[in-house]
Amino acid sequence: MYEYDQYDQAMVDARVEEFRDQTRRRLAGELTEDQFKPLRLMNGLYLQLHAYMLRVAIPYGTLNSEQMKMLGHIARKYDRGYGHFTTRQNIQYNWIKLEDAPDILADLATVEMHAIQTSGNCIRNISSDQFAGAAADELTDPRPWAELLRQWSSFHPEFSYLPRKFKIAVIASDEDRAAMRLHDIGIQLVRNDAGELGAKFFVGGGMGRTPMIGPEIRDFVPADELIHYAEACLRVYNRYGRRDNKYKARIKILVHELGAEEYTRQVEEEFAHMKTLGLNPPVAELARITEFFQDPAYDSRARDELDLTDPDFRIWVEQNTHPHKQTGYAIANISLKPTGGIPGDASADQIDLMADLAKEYSFDELRVTHAQNIVLPHVKKSDLYALWQKLDEAGLAPPNLDLISDMIACPGLDYCSLANARSIPVAQKIGERFADIGRQKELGELKLKISGCINACGHHHAGHIGILGVDRKGVENYQLSLGGSGAEDVSLAKITGPGFDEDGIVDAVEKVTDVYLRDRTNGERFVDTYRRIGMAPFKEALYD
Amino acid sequence: MSKTVTFNDRPASDAAPVSLEEFANASNAAAVRIEPGEDVRDLLPHLERLALVEINFPVFGDGRGYSAAQILREHGFAGELRAIGDVLVDQLAYMLRCGFDSAAPNQPLNGQAVQDALNRYPHAYQKTSGTSPISGRGPIWEIRHE
């Protein structure tokens, strides 16, 4: 894992003091709320329906147990004893007092954490593959590149007042576990014909009101030109992205309106200019960062066999573990989606326990996933049973990874000032309807995603089944869509037709899964069946 | 006329700026004012005779002026770069780092607050056209590999 040096620490400490001063000025009435708003947003502090919400950055979703413990401490001391892990691999606290916010940032800084640029029209936390450094299918660990980008994007003076927020994801596998093509910039690390590592750039993806899949604009950017190329992409956006309409201000609209070819031409022209300026850190800097991401000291004699005689353990292993690149190890997924729970929520005690288990079983490392779960990336197979027992005792072992109850849901109208409808109760009701794990496994991989408004924080466009909450004449109404994917088979979901009320949407989900069970052929996932048979049979079941 | 705050030792120019449109027809103008939607590259052939470029920020959240400043500096502009309009104290450090020398904000700024803001961050992660705060040194990656 990356560790701060004196320079990184000095920057974060300076930010804490700056925000302490800004908060003091606000509380003393020297700043109006209008003046304070952009300042608090640059520090991840939103004013929601009931209280301030603080979003803490977890760069590329990686943290150690000490940092995880700090997240538990904050939940306990400053919030109501829980936190909410988000689709951007961050954590949010929903009940923060403004006067506490500087102390929270100071606490975070003691463990090399912060809330810098977790909101505002700037480059947000860089996200990545939650299995980075552990997955059997990766080309290289994408996190050193993500860290290089994190530093470059932190306090960037030219790109802190962009037309709109800006999200970057970096992956290094053909399997896309980070919804890379649905980011403002998606980067896939690849090798060129000479065997050198570089970055393939996709620009202009996104969800929100106008979902778009980012087109590829360059097949290879060498390591020592990465920052130049990113600068070029951002400069064209900062200069020409629309500022007349907030809803048309994301880079996807610019790329769409210019056309990918013309946008690329402008970026290439700017890139040629950037190269003359020497803005890119030397390769020695990427090498320095990469040193922090060396493999942990695996036990080379660890055995691959696993005793699966306990049937409940077997179900969990089958569903929640993923192949590790090291023989005798597995990637263990901790589902934060218990039946009837709030997707992504964890109590302070659960956070502490996960930190302890990471220390004991996973070389002190945890990951947060964009699907709002936690990962212990390096668990010896012979430890899995003991790990599972401890997770199960704490309600942290739902064996439902990638099944219908492993839903993504935004906070919705229970918390969010933008929402038109509640997301959490819908998620809970669907979870209860499909509570039987045998039934869920029968349905197989099924990604269900719920947003409480058109801004799509719950990724409904990318759901095999997507649900969008809208306000129809003062009544919550839920639109159903089918066929989206945020993975390597990326696609945007299509709406089925008229929406449903809260109970109606639960029935509707059940009806479309019934169509799948009736019409699927061997080995087809829900989304495969939908792609083969199209919308008509589903509409017929829903509306006739 | 609002009061000009300078970030460095360069004395503020008293040249009167013309609009970019006027500049195209006024071959002797030594100062020009750029609006957010205008292409600052139009000035690149004329940098040597410009003593002052004012970059307008009609609202602080419109960040196009930062790119305009960087472009001018990257192409060798050596005159004064001044930010005008809705310039707030919390934006000054970024302006300094993009090559601005001064600001003439709509609302007057507190002198101590200006100094605090300019001296807040000891270092910078990026190489940009302006000076790095406090340390006066290059970006952090450069210091690390000196």
PDB file of C-alpha atoms in Angstrom, chain A residues 188-313:
ATOM      1  CA  GLN A 188      -7.274   0.305 -19.205  1.00  0.00           C
ATOM      2  CA  LEU A 189      -3.613  -0.600 -18.831  1.00  0.00           C
ATOM      3  CA  VAL A 190      -2.350  -2.604 -21.808  1.00  0.00           C
ATOM      4  CA  ARG A 191       0.923  -3.733 -23.380  1.00  0.00           C
ATOM      5  CA  ASN A 192       2.037  -2.544 -26.799  1.00  0.00           C
ATOM      6  CA  ASP A 193       3.807  -4.680 -29.389  1.00  0.00           C
ATOM      7  CA  ALA A 194       7.137  -3.885 -27.755  1.00  0.00           C
ATOM      8  CA  GLY A 195       5.855  -5.295 -24.460  1.00  0.00           C
ATOM      9  CA  GLU A 196       5.736  -1.935 -22.705  1.00  0.00           C
ATOM     10  CA  LEU A 197       2.914  -1.000 -20.355  1.00  0.00           C
ATOM     11  CA  GLY A 198       0.735   1.928 -21.275  1.00  0.00           C
ATOM     12  CA  ALA A 199      -2.771   3.311 -20.989  1.00  0.00           C
ATOM     13  CA  LYS A 200      -5.723   2.926 -23.322  1.00  0.00           C
ATOM     14  CA  PHE A 201      -7.984   5.958 -22.920  1.00  0.00           C
ATOM     15  CA  PHE A 202     -11.768   5.991 -23.103  1.00  0.00           C
ATOM     16  CA  VAL A 203     -13.299   9.442 -22.674  1.00  0.00           C
ATOM     17  CA  GLY A 204     -16.853  10.647 -22.283  1.00  0.00           C
ATOM     18  CA  GLY A 205     -18.650   7.851 -20.502  1.00  0.00           C
ATOM     19  CA  GLY A 206     -21.074   8.493 -17.694  1.00  0.00           C
ATOM     20  CA  MET A 207     -24.465   7.846 -16.208  1.00  0.00           C
ATOM     21  CA  GLY A 208     -26.736  10.633 -14.930  1.00  0.00           C
ATOM     22  CA  ARG A 209     -29.561  11.963 -17.096  1.00  0.00           C
ATOM     23  CA  THR A 210     -27.828  11.184 -20.354  1.00  0.00           C
ATOM     24  CA  PRO A 211     -25.977   7.889 -20.007  1.00  0.00           C
ATOM     25  CA  MET A 212     -23.132   7.285 -22.460  1.00  0.00           C
ATOM     26  CA  ILE A 213     -20.517   4.624 -22.975  1.00  0.00           C
ATOM     27  CA  GLY A 214     -17.110   6.243 -23.321  1.00  0.00           C
ATOM     28  CA  PRO A 215     -15.522   5.810 -26.767  1.00  0.00           C
ATOM     29  CA  GLU A 216     -11.870   4.804 -27.058  1.00  0.00           C
ATOM     30  CA  ILE A 217      -9.846   7.828 -28.078  1.00  0.00           C
ATOM     31  CA  ARG A 218      -6.301   6.458 -27.876  1.00  0.00           C
ATOM     32  CA  ASP A 219      -5.095   2.882 -27.859  1.00  0.00           C
ATOM     33  CA  PHE A 220      -1.770   3.491 -26.125  1.00  0.00           C
ATOM     34  CA  VAL A 221      -0.297   6.269 -24.018  1.00  0.00           C
ATOM     35  CA  PRO A 222       3.191   5.424 -22.699  1.00  0.00           C
ATOM     36  CA  ALA A 223       3.839   5.569 -18.945  1.00  0.00           C
ATOM     37  CA  ASP A 224       6.033   8.640 -19.255  1.00  0.00           C
ATOM     38  CA  GLU A 225       3.300  10.551 -21.130  1.00  0.00           C
ATOM     39  CA  LEU A 226       0.292   9.626 -18.995  1.00  0.00           C
ATOM     40  CA  ILE A 227       0.019  12.976 -17.226  1.00  0.00           C
ATOM     41  CA  HIS A 228       0.566  14.911 -20.451  1.00  0.00           C
ATOM     42  CA  TYR A 229      -2.288  13.051 -22.066  1.00  0.00           C
ATOM     43  CA  ALA A 230      -4.578  13.488 -19.065  1.00  0.00           C
ATOM     44  CA  GLU A 231      -3.733  17.213 -18.996  1.00  0.00           C
ATOM     45  CA  ALA A 232      -4.666  17.457 -22.667  1.00  0.00           C
ATOM     46  CA  CYS A 233      -8.006  15.679 -22.141  1.00  0.00           C
ATOM     47  CA  LEU A 234      -8.847  17.973 -19.224  1.00  0.00           C
ATOM     48  CA  ARG A 235      -7.748  21.202 -20.867  1.00  0.00           C
ATOM     49  CA  VAL A 236      -9.966  20.676 -23.897  1.00  0.00           C
ATOM     50  CA  TYR A 237     -12.847  19.918 -21.525  1.00  0.00           C
ATOM     51  CA  ASN A 238     -12.166  22.881 -19.234  1.00  0.00           C
ATOM     52  CA  ARG A 239     -12.108  25.267 -22.187  1.00  0.00           C
ATOM     53  CA  TYR A 240     -14.971  23.910 -24.251  1.00  0.00           C
ATOM     54  CA  GLY A 241     -17.235  21.891 -21.951  1.00  0.00           C
ATOM     55  CA  ARG A 242     -20.678  23.491 -21.690  1.00  0.00           C
ATOM     56  CA  ARG A 243     -21.227  25.844 -18.802  1.00  0.00           C
ATOM     57  CA  ASP A 244     -24.621  27.189 -19.829  1.00  0.00           C
ATOM     58  CA  ASN A 245     -26.566  24.199 -18.528  1.00  0.00           C
ATOM     59  CA  LYS A 246     -25.540  22.114 -15.525  1.00  0.00           C
ATOM     60  CA  TYR A 247     -27.206  19.061 -17.013  1.00  0.00           C
ATOM     61  CA  LYS A 248     -25.195  19.258 -20.210  1.00  0.00           C
ATOM     62  CA  ALA A 249     -21.875  20.097 -18.602  1.00  0.00           C
ATOM     63  CA  ARG A 250     -20.263  16.675 -18.208  1.00  0.00           C
ATOM     64  CA  ILE A 251     -17.522  15.761 -20.682  1.00  0.00           C
ATOM     65  CA  LYS A 252     -19.727  13.092 -22.248  1.00  0.00           C
ATOM     66  CA  ILE A 253     -21.879  15.855 -23.758  1.00  0.00           C
ATOM     67  CA  LEU A 254     -18.820  17.657 -25.168  1.00  0.00           C
ATOM     68  CA  VAL A 255     -17.465  14.445 -26.708  1.00  0.00           C
ATOM     69  CA  HIS A 256     -20.911  13.608 -28.045  1.00  0.00           C
ATOM     70  CA  GLU A 257     -21.527  17.067 -29.521  1.00  0.00           C
ATOM     71  CA  LEU A 258     -18.055  17.421 -31.050  1.00  0.00           C
ATOM     72  CA  GLY A 259     -17.888  13.773 -32.056  1.00  0.00           C
ATOM     73  CA  ALA A 260     -15.206  11.487 -30.654  1.00  0.00           C
ATOM     74  CA  GLU A 261     -13.008  12.089 -33.689  1.00  0.00           C
ATOM     75  CA  GLU A 262     -12.971  15.873 -33.367  1.00  0.00           C
ATOM     76  CA  TYR A 263     -12.513  15.728 -29.597  1.00  0.00           C
ATOM     77  CA  THR A 264      -9.597  13.348 -30.149  1.00  0.00           C
ATOM     78  CA  ARG A 265      -8.068  15.680 -32.730  1.00  0.00           C
ATOM     79  CA  GLN A 266      -8.161  18.570 -30.277  1.00  0.00           C
ATOM     80  CA  VAL A 267      -6.691  16.415 -27.504  1.00  0.00           C
ATOM     81  CA  GLU A 268      -3.878  15.229 -29.779  1.00  0.00           C
ATOM     82  CA  GLU A 269      -3.039  18.813 -30.686  1.00  0.00           C
ATOM     83  CA  GLU A 270      -2.947  19.786 -27.016  1.00  0.00           C
ATOM     84  CA  PHE A 271      -0.974  16.617 -26.187  1.00  0.00           C
ATOM     85  CA  ALA A 272       1.726  17.546 -28.699  1.00  0.00           C
ATOM     86  CA  HIS A 273       1.991  20.919 -26.966  1.00  0.00           C
ATOM     87  CA  MET A 274       2.033  19.379 -23.451  1.00  0.00           C
ATOM     88  CA  LYS A 275       4.954  17.166 -24.408  1.00  0.00           C
ATOM     89  CA  THR A 276       7.067  20.257 -24.961  1.00  0.00           C
ATOM     90  CA  LEU A 277       6.420  21.450 -21.396  1.00  0.00           C
ATOM     91  CA  GLY A 278       7.817  18.535 -19.384  1.00  0.00           C
ATOM     92  CA  LEU A 279       4.852  18.246 -17.019  1.00  0.00           C
ATOM     93  CA  ASN A 280       5.018  14.487 -16.661  1.00  0.00           C
ATOM     94  CA  PRO A 281       6.708  13.087 -13.567  1.00  0.00           C
ATOM     95  CA  PRO A 282       9.720  10.963 -14.559  1.00  0.00           C
ATOM     96  CA  VAL A 283       9.319   7.185 -14.815  1.00  0.00           C
ATOM     97  CA  ALA A 284      11.320   7.025 -11.590  1.00  0.00           C
ATOM     98  CA  GLU A 285       8.290   8.484  -9.801  1.00  0.00           C
ATOM     99  CA  LEU A 286       5.959   5.764 -11.076  1.00  0.00           C
ATOM    100  CA  ALA A 287       8.668   3.264 -10.083  1.00  0.00           C
ATOM    101  CA  ARG A 288       8.873   4.810  -6.592  1.00  0.00           C
ATOM    102  CA  ILE A 289       5.111   4.491  -6.160  1.00  0.00           C
ATOM    103  CA  THR A 290       5.094   0.955  -7.574  1.00  0.00           C
ATOM    104  CA  GLU A 291       7.526  -0.114  -4.824  1.00  0.00           C
ATOM    105  CA  PHE A 292       4.707   0.373  -2.298  1.00  0.00           C
ATOM    106  CA  PHE A 293       2.500  -2.122  -4.107  1.00  0.00           C
ATOM    107  CA  GLN A 294       4.754  -5.166  -4.016  1.00  0.00           C
ATOM    108  CA  ASP A 295       3.140  -8.509  -3.270  1.00  0.00           C
ATOM    109  CA  PRO A 296       2.793  -9.349   0.424  1.00  0.00           C
ATOM    110  CA  ALA A 297       4.886 -12.205   1.814  1.00  0.00           C
ATOM    111  CA  TYR A 298       2.737 -15.101   0.629  1.00  0.00           C
ATOM    112  CA  ASP A 299       3.286 -18.530   2.087  1.00  0.00           C
ATOM    113  CA  SER A 300       4.557 -20.413  -0.947  1.00  0.00           C
ATOM    114  CA  ARG A 301       3.580 -23.709   0.669  1.00  0.00           C
ATOM    115  CA  ALA A 302      -0.057 -22.669   1.160  1.00  0.00           C
ATOM    116  CA  ARG A 303      -2.327 -25.462   0.017  1.00  0.00           C
ATOM    117  CA  ASP A 304      -5.002 -25.085  -2.601  1.00  0.00           C
ATOM    118  CA  GLU A 305      -7.366 -27.732  -1.188  1.00  0.00           C
ATOM    119  CA  LEU A 306     -10.344 -26.586   0.785  1.00  0.00           C
ATOM    120  CA  ASP A 307     -12.655 -28.579   3.061  1.00  0.00           C
ATOM    121  CA  LEU A 308     -16.170 -27.773   1.917  1.00  0.00           C
ATOM    122  CA  THR A 309     -18.109 -30.246   4.022  1.00  0.00           C
ATOM    123  CA  ASP A 310     -20.007 -27.502   5.865  1.00  0.00           C
ATOM    124  CA  PRO A 311     -22.797 -26.723   3.368  1.00  0.00           C
ATOM    125  CA  ASP A 312     -23.283 -23.103   4.468  1.00  0.00           C
ATOM    126  CA  PHE A 313     -19.568 -22.450   4.157  1.00  0.00           C
TER     127      PHE A 313
END
